[in-house]
PDB file of C-alpha atoms in Angstrom:
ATOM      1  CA  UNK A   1     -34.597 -10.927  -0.286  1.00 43.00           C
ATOM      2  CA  UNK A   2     -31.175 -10.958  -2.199  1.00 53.00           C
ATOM      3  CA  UNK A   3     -31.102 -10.610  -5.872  1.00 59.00           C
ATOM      4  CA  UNK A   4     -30.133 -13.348  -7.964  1.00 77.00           C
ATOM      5  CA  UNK A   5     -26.349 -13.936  -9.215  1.00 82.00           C
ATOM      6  CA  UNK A   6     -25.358 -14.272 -11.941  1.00 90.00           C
ATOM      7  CA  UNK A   7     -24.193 -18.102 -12.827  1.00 91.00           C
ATOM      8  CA  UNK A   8     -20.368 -18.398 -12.133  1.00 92.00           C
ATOM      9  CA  UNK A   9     -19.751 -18.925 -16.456  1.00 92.00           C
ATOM     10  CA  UNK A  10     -22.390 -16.268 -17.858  1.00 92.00           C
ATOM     11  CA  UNK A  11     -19.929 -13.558 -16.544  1.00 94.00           C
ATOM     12  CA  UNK A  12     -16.634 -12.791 -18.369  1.00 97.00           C
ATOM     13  CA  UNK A  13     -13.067 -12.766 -15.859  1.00 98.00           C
ATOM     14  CA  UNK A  14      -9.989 -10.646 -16.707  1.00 98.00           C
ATOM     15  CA  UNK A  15      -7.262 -12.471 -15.358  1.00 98.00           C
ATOM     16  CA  UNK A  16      -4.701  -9.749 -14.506  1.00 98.00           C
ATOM     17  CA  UNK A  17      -1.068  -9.824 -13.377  1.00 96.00           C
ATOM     18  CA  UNK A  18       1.121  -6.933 -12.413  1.00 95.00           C
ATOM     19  CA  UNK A  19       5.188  -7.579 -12.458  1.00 91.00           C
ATOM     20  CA  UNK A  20       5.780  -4.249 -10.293  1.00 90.00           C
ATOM     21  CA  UNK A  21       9.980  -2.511  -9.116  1.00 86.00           C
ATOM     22  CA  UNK A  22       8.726  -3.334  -5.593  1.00 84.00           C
ATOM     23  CA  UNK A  23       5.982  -3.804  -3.125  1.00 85.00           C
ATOM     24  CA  UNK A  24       5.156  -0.085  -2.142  1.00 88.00           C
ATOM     25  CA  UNK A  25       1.907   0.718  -4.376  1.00 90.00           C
ATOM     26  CA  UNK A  26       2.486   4.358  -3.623  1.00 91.00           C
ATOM     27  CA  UNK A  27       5.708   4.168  -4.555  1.00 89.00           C
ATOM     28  CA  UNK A  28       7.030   1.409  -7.118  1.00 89.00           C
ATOM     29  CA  UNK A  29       6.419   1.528 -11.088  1.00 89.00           C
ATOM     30  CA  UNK A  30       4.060  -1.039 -12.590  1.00 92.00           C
ATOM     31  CA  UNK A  31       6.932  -2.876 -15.307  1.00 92.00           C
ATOM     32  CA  UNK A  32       4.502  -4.681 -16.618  1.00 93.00           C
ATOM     33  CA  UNK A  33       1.078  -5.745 -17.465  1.00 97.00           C
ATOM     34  CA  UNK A  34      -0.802  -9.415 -18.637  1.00 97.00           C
ATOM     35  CA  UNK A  35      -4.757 -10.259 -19.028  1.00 98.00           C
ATOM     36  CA  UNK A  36      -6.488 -13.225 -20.115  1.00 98.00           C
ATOM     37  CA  UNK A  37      -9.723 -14.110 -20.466  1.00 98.00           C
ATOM     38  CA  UNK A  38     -12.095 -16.479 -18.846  1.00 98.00           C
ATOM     39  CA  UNK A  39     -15.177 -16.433 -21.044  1.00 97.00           C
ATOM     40  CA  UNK A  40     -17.757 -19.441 -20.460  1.00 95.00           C
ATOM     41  CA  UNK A  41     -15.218 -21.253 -18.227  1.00 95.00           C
ATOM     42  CA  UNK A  42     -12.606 -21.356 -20.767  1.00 97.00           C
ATOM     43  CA  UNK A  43      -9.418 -19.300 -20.745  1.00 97.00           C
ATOM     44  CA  UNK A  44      -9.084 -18.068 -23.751  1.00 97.00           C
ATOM     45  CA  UNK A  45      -5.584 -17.304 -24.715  1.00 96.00           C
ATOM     46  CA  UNK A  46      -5.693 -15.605 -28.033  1.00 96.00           C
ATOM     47  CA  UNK A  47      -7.049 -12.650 -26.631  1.00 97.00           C
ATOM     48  CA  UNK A  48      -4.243 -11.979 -24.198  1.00 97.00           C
ATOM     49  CA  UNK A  49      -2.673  -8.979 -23.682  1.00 97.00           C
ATOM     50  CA  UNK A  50       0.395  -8.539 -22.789  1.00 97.00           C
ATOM     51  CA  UNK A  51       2.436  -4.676 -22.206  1.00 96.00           C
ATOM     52  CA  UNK A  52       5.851  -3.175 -20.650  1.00 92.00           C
ATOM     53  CA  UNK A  53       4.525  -0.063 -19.305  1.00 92.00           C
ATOM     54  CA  UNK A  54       7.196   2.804 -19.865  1.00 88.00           C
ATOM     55  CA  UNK A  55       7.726   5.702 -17.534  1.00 77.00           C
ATOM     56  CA  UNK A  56       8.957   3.455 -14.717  1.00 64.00           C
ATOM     57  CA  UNK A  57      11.946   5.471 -14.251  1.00 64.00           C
ATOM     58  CA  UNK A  58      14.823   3.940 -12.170  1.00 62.00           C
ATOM     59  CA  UNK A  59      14.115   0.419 -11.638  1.00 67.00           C
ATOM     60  CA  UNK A  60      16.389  -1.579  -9.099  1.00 66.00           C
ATOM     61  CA  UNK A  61      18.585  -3.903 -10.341  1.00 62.00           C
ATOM     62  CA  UNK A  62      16.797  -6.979  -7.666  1.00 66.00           C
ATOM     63  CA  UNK A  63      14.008  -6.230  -9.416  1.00 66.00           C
ATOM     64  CA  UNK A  64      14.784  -6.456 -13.326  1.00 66.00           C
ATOM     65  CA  UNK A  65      16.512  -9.814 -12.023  1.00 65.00           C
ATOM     66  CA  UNK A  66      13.358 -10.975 -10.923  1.00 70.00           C
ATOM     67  CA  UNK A  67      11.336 -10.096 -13.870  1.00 66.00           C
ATOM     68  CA  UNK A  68      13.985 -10.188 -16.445  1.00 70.00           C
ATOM     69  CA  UNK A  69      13.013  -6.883 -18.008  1.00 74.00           C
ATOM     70  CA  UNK A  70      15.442  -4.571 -19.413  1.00 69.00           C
ATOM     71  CA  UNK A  71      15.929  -1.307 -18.834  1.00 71.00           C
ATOM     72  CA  UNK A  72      16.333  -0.494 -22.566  1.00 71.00           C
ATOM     73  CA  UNK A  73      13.067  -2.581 -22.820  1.00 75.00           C
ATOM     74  CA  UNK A  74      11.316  -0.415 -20.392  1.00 78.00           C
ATOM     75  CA  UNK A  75      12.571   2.512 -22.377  1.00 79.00           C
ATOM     76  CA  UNK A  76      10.782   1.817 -25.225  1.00 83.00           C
ATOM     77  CA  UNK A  77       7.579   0.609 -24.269  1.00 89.00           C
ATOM     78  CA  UNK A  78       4.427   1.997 -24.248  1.00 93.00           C
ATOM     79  CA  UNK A  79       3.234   5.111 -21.841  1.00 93.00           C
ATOM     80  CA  UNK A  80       1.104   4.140 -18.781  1.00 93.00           C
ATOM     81  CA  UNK A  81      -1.640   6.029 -20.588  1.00 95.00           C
ATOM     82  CA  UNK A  82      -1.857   3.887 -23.594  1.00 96.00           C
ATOM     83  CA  UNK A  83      -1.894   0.563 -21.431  1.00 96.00           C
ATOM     84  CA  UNK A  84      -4.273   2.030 -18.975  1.00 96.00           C
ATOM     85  CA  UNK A  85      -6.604   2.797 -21.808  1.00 96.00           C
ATOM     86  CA  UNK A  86      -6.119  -1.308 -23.159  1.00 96.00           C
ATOM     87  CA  UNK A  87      -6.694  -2.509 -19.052  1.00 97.00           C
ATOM     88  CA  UNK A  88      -9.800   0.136 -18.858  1.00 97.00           C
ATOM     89  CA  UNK A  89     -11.628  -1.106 -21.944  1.00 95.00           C
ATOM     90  CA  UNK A  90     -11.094  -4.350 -20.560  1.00 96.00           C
ATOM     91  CA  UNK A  91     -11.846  -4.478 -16.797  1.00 94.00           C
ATOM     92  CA  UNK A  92     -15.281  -2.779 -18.043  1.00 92.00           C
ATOM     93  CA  UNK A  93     -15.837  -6.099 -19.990  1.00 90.00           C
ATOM     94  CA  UNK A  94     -16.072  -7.991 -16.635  1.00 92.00           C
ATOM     95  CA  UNK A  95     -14.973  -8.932 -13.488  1.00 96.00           C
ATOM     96  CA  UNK A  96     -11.585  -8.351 -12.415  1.00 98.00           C
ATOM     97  CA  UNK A  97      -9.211 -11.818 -11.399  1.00 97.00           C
ATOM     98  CA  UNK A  98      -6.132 -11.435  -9.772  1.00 96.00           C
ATOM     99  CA  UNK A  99      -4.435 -13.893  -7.076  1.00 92.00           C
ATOM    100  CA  UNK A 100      -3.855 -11.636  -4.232  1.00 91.00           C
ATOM    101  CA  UNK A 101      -5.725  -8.372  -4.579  1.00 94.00           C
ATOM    102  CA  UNK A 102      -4.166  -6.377  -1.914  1.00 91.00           C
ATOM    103  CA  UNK A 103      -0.976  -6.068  -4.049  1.00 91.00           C
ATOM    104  CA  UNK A 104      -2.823  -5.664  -7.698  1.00 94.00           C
ATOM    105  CA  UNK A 105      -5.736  -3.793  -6.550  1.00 97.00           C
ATOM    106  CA  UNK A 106      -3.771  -0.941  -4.998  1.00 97.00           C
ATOM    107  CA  UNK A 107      -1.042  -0.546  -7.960  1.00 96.00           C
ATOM    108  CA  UNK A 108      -4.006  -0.267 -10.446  1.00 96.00           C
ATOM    109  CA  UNK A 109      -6.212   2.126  -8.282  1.00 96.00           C
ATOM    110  CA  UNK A 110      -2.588   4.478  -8.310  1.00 95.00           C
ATOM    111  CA  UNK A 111      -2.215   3.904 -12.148  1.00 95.00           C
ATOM    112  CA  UNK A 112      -5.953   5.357 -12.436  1.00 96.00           C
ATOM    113  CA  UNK A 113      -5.135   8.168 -10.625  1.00 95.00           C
ATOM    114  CA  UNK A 114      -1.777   9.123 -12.214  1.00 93.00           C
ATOM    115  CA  UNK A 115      -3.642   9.172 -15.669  1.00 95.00           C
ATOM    116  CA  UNK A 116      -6.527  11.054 -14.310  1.00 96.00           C
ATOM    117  CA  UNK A 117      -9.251   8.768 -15.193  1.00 95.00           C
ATOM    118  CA  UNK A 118     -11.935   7.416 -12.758  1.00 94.00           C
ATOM    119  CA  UNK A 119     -11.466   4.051 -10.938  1.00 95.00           C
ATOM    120  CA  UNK A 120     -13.677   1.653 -12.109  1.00 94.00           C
ATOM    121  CA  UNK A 121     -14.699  -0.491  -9.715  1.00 94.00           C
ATOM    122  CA  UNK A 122     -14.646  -3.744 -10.996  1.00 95.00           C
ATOM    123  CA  UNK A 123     -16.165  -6.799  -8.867  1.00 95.00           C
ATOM    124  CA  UNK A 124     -12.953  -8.917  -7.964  1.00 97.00           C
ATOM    125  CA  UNK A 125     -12.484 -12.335  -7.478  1.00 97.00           C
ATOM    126  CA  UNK A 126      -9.192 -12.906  -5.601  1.00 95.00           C
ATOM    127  CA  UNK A 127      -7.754 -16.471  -6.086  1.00 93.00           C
ATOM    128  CA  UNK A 128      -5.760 -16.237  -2.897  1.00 90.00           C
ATOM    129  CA  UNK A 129      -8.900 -15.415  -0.736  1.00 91.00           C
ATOM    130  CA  UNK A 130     -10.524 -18.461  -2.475  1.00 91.00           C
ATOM    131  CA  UNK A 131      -7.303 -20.819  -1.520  1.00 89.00           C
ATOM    132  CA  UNK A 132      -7.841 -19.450   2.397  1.00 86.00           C
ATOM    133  CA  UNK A 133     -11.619 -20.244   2.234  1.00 85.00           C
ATOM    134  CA  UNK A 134     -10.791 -23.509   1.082  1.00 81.00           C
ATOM    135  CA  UNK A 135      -7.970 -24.548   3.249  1.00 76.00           C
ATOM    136  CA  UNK A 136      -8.077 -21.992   5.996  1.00 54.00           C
ATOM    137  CA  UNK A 137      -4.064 -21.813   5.929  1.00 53.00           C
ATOM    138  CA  UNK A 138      -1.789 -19.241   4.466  1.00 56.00           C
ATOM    139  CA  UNK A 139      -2.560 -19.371   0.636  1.00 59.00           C
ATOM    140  CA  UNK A 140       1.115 -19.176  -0.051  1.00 69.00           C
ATOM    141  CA  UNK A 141       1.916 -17.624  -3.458  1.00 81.00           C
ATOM    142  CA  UNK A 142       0.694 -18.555  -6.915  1.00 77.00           C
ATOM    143  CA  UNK A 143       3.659 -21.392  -8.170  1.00 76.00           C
ATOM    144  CA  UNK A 144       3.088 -22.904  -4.855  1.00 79.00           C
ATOM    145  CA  UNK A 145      -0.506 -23.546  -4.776  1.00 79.00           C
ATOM    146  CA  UNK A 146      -0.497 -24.688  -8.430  1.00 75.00           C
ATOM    147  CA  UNK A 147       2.190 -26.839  -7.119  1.00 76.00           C
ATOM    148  CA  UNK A 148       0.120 -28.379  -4.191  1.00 79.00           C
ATOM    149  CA  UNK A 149      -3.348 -28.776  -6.715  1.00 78.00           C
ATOM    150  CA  UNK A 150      -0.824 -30.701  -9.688  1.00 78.00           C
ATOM    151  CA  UNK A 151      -1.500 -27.460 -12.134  1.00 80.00           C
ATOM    152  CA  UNK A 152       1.773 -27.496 -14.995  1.00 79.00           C
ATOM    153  CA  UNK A 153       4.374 -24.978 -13.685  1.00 83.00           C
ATOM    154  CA  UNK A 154       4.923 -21.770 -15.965  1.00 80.00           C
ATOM    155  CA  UNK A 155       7.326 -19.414 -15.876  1.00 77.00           C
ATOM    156  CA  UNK A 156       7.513 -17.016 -12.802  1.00 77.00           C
ATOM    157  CA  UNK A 157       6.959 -13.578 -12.494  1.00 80.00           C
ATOM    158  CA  UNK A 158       5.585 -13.012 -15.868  1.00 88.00           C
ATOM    159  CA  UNK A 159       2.639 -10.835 -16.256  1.00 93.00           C
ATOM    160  CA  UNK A 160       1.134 -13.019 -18.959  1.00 96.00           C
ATOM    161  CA  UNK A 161       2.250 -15.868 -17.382  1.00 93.00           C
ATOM    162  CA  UNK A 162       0.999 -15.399 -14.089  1.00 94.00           C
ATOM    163  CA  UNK A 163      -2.379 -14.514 -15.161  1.00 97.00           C
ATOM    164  CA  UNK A 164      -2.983 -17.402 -17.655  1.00 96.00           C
ATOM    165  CA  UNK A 165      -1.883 -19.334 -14.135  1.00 94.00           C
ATOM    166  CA  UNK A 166      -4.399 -17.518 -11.956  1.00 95.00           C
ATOM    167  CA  UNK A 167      -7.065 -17.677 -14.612  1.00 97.00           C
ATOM    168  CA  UNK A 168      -6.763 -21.770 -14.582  1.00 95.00           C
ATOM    169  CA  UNK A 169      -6.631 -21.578 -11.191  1.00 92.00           C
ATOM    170  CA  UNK A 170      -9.741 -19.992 -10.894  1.00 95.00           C
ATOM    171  CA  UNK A 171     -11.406 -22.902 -12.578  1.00 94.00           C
ATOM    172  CA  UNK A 172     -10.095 -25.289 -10.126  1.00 93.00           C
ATOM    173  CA  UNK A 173     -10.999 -23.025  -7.411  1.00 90.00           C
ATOM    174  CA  UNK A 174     -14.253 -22.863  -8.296  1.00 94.00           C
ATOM    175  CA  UNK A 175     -14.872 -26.551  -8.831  1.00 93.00           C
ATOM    176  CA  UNK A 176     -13.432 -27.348  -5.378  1.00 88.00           C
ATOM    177  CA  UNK A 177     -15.719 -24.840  -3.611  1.00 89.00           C
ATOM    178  CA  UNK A 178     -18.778 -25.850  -6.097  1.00 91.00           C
ATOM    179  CA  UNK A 179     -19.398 -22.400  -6.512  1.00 92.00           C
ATOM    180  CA  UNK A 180     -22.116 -21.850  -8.908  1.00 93.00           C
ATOM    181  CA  UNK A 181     -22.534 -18.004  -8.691  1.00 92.00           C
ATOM    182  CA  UNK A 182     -20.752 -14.495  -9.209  1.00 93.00           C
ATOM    183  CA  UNK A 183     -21.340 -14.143  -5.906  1.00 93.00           C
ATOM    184  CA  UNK A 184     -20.052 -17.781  -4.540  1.00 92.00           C
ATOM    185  CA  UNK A 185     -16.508 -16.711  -5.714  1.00 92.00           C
ATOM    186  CA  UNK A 186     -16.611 -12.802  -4.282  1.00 90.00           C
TER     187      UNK A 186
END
């Protein structure tokens, strides 16, 4: 017999968005960090949190384009430890969000490691996985499907941004599926 889950809005979600100098998780510097979170089925915004992460080294010029982060910005921002230590306390709260956890999940799993601490493992619910059980099609990325379900744009590649996006997309998500559990959105 399979143990009861938990009702979808008794468990707490930590939105999380990485803006990243690439797409090579054993490679490319986290630039920057944003969490949100989803506490009875309402984001709650005040208790964002929002970090540059220092240390990132070189950072390729495509890249601070996309993300419009400085390099002198970069230089002064807090050390991977210190953020890791605000995402830790965090992710222990709850269940991991992100929209598209092959790309998050690996870049935080290497953060972990370069700081010597003990992955977690947090339960994740993956927006994009919930977008390809709903429509069976490529989920596309996050301004898109927001886009297509008539959610208010924001700006783009923004850590805090992008996970106040996939945190309200997670409640339309879950109303579309009629998930009612934990486990109904994993």
């Amino acid at each position: 017999m399979r143990s009861r889950s938990q009702a979808w809005d008794e468990v707490v979600y930590w939105a999380l968005d990485l803006e990243t100098g690439g797409l090579d998780s054993a490679r490319d510097p986290i630039l920057s960090v944003g969490m949100v979170p989803v506490r009875q089925g309402i984001v709650k915004v005040g208790e964002s949190f929002y970090s540059l992460v220092g240390g990132a080294g070189a950072v390729g010029y495509d890249s601070l384009l996309v993300h419009h982060i400085l390099p002198g910005e970069l230089a002064g921002a807090p050390a991977r430890e210190e953020v890791l230590e605000e995402i830790d306390g965090r992710l222990r709260q709850g269940v991991l969000l992100v929209h598209f956890a092959a790309m998050d999940v690996p870049f935080l799993r290497r953060l972990y490691r370069s700081c010597r601490r003990r992955w977690p493992r947090p339960r994740v619910v993956d927006t994009a996985a919930l977008v390809d059980r709903l429509s069976r099609a490529s989920p596309g990325d996050l301004a898109a499907i927001r886009d297509q379900l008539g959610l208010p744009r924001y700006r783009d590649h923004h850590a805090l941004s992008d996970a106040i996006a996939t945190a309200e997309l997670l409640l339309v998500l879950r109303h579309q599926l009629g998930a009612e559990t934990l486990r109904d959105l994993t």
